[in-house]
Coordinates of C-alpha atoms in Angstrom, one line a residue:
M131 CA 7.8 1.1 -16.7
K132 CA 4.6 0.3 -14.7
T133 CA 5.2 -2.2 -12.1
H134 CA 2.3 -3.8 -9.8
L135 CA 3.4 -4.6 -6.1
E136 CA 0.6 -6.2 -3.7
G137 CA 0.6 -7.8 -0.2
K138 CA -0.2 -7.3 3.3
V139 CA 1.1 -4.7 6.1
H140 CA 1.1 -6.3 9.6
G141 CA 1.3 -4.8 12.9
K142 CA -0.8 -2.1 14.3
V143 CA -2.3 -0.9 11.2
Q144 CA -6.1 -0.8 11.8
G145 CA -7.5 1.8 13.8
V146 CA -4.7 4.3 13.2
N147 CA -5.4 5.9 9.9
F148 CA -3.2 4.0 8.0
R149 CA -5.4 3.6 5.1
D150 CA -6.2 7.0 4.4
S151 CA -2.7 8.2 5.2
T152 CA -1.5 5.4 2.6
R153 CA -3.9 6.6 -0.1
D154 CA -2.9 10.5 0.6
F155 CA 0.8 9.4 0.1
A156 CA 0.4 7.5 -3.1
L157 CA -1.8 10.2 -4.6
S158 CA 0.9 12.6 -3.8
R159 CA 3.2 10.6 -5.8
S160 CA 0.9 9.4 -8.9
I161 CA 0.6 6.0 -7.5
D162 CA -2.4 4.0 -8.2
G163 CA -3.8 1.1 -6.3
I164 CA -6.1 0.2 -3.5
I165 CA -6.0 -0.8 0.3
R166 CA -8.2 -2.4 2.7
N167 CA -8.4 -4.1 6.2
E168 CA -8.4 -7.7 6.1
P169 CA -10.2 -9.7 8.8
D170 CA -6.8 -10.8 10.2
G171 CA -5.6 -7.2 11.4
S172 CA -3.3 -6.6 8.5
V173 CA -4.0 -4.2 5.7
Y174 CA -3.8 -5.7 2.1
L175 CA -2.8 -3.1 -0.9
E176 CA -2.2 -3.5 -4.3
A177 CA 0.1 -0.6 -6.0
E178 CA 1.1 0.7 -9.6
G179 CA 3.8 3.1 -10.4
S180 CA 7.5 2.9 -11.3
R181 CA 9.7 1.4 -9.3
E182 CA 11.0 4.7 -7.9
Q183 CA 7.7 5.7 -6.8
L184 CA 7.0 2.3 -5.3
D185 CA 10.4 2.0 -3.6
A186 CA 9.1 5.4 -1.6
L187 CA 5.7 3.9 -1.1
R188 CA 7.6 0.7 0.7
E189 CA 9.3 3.5 3.0
W190 CA 6.6 4.8 4.0
L191 CA 4.5 1.4 4.7
E192 CA 7.9 0.9 7.3
Q193 CA 6.5 3.6 9.2
G194 CA 2.8 4.8 8.5
P195 CA 1.0 7.4 10.5
S196 CA 2.4 8.2 13.5
A197 CA -0.3 5.8 15.7
A198 CA 0.6 2.8 13.5
D199 CA 3.1 0.2 14.6
V200 CA 4.5 -1.6 11.6
D201 CA 5.8 -5.4 12.3
E202 CA 6.1 -6.9 8.9
I203 CA 5.6 -6.0 5.5
D204 CA 4.8 -8.6 3.1
L205 CA 4.7 -7.3 -0.6
H206 CA 5.3 -9.0 -3.8
E207 CA 5.5 -8.2 -7.9
G208 CA 2.2 -9.2 -9.7
D209 CA 0.3 -8.6 -13.0
V210 CA -0.2 -4.9 -13.9
R211 CA -4.0 -4.3 -13.6
N212 CA -4.1 -0.7 -14.8
H213 CA -5.6 0.7 -11.5
E214 CA -6.8 4.4 -11.9
G215 CA -6.4 6.4 -8.9
F216 CA -6.0 5.0 -5.1
T217 CA -8.9 3.9 -3.4
V218 CA -9.9 2.9 0.3
Q219 CA -12.1 -0.3 0.0
G220 CA -14.3 -1.4 3.0

């Protein structure tokens, strides 16, 4: 069963290859969704996959790429939107 997570990652997550690295991680695990920078300095994402896939993504988001410094992850479940692939927006 597919689950949908959406929300923001806060901290030093812009200008550190966070979006592209997250996309690569997601695609390597067949997770669908989108990711984009937000004006407040956070990164917004939507991700869809199995609970196990999304648990792995959440663990990845806690660290991110080596130059990132994640302070907070605020994700919640939402309605499945049937994303195809994982796209970096903006």
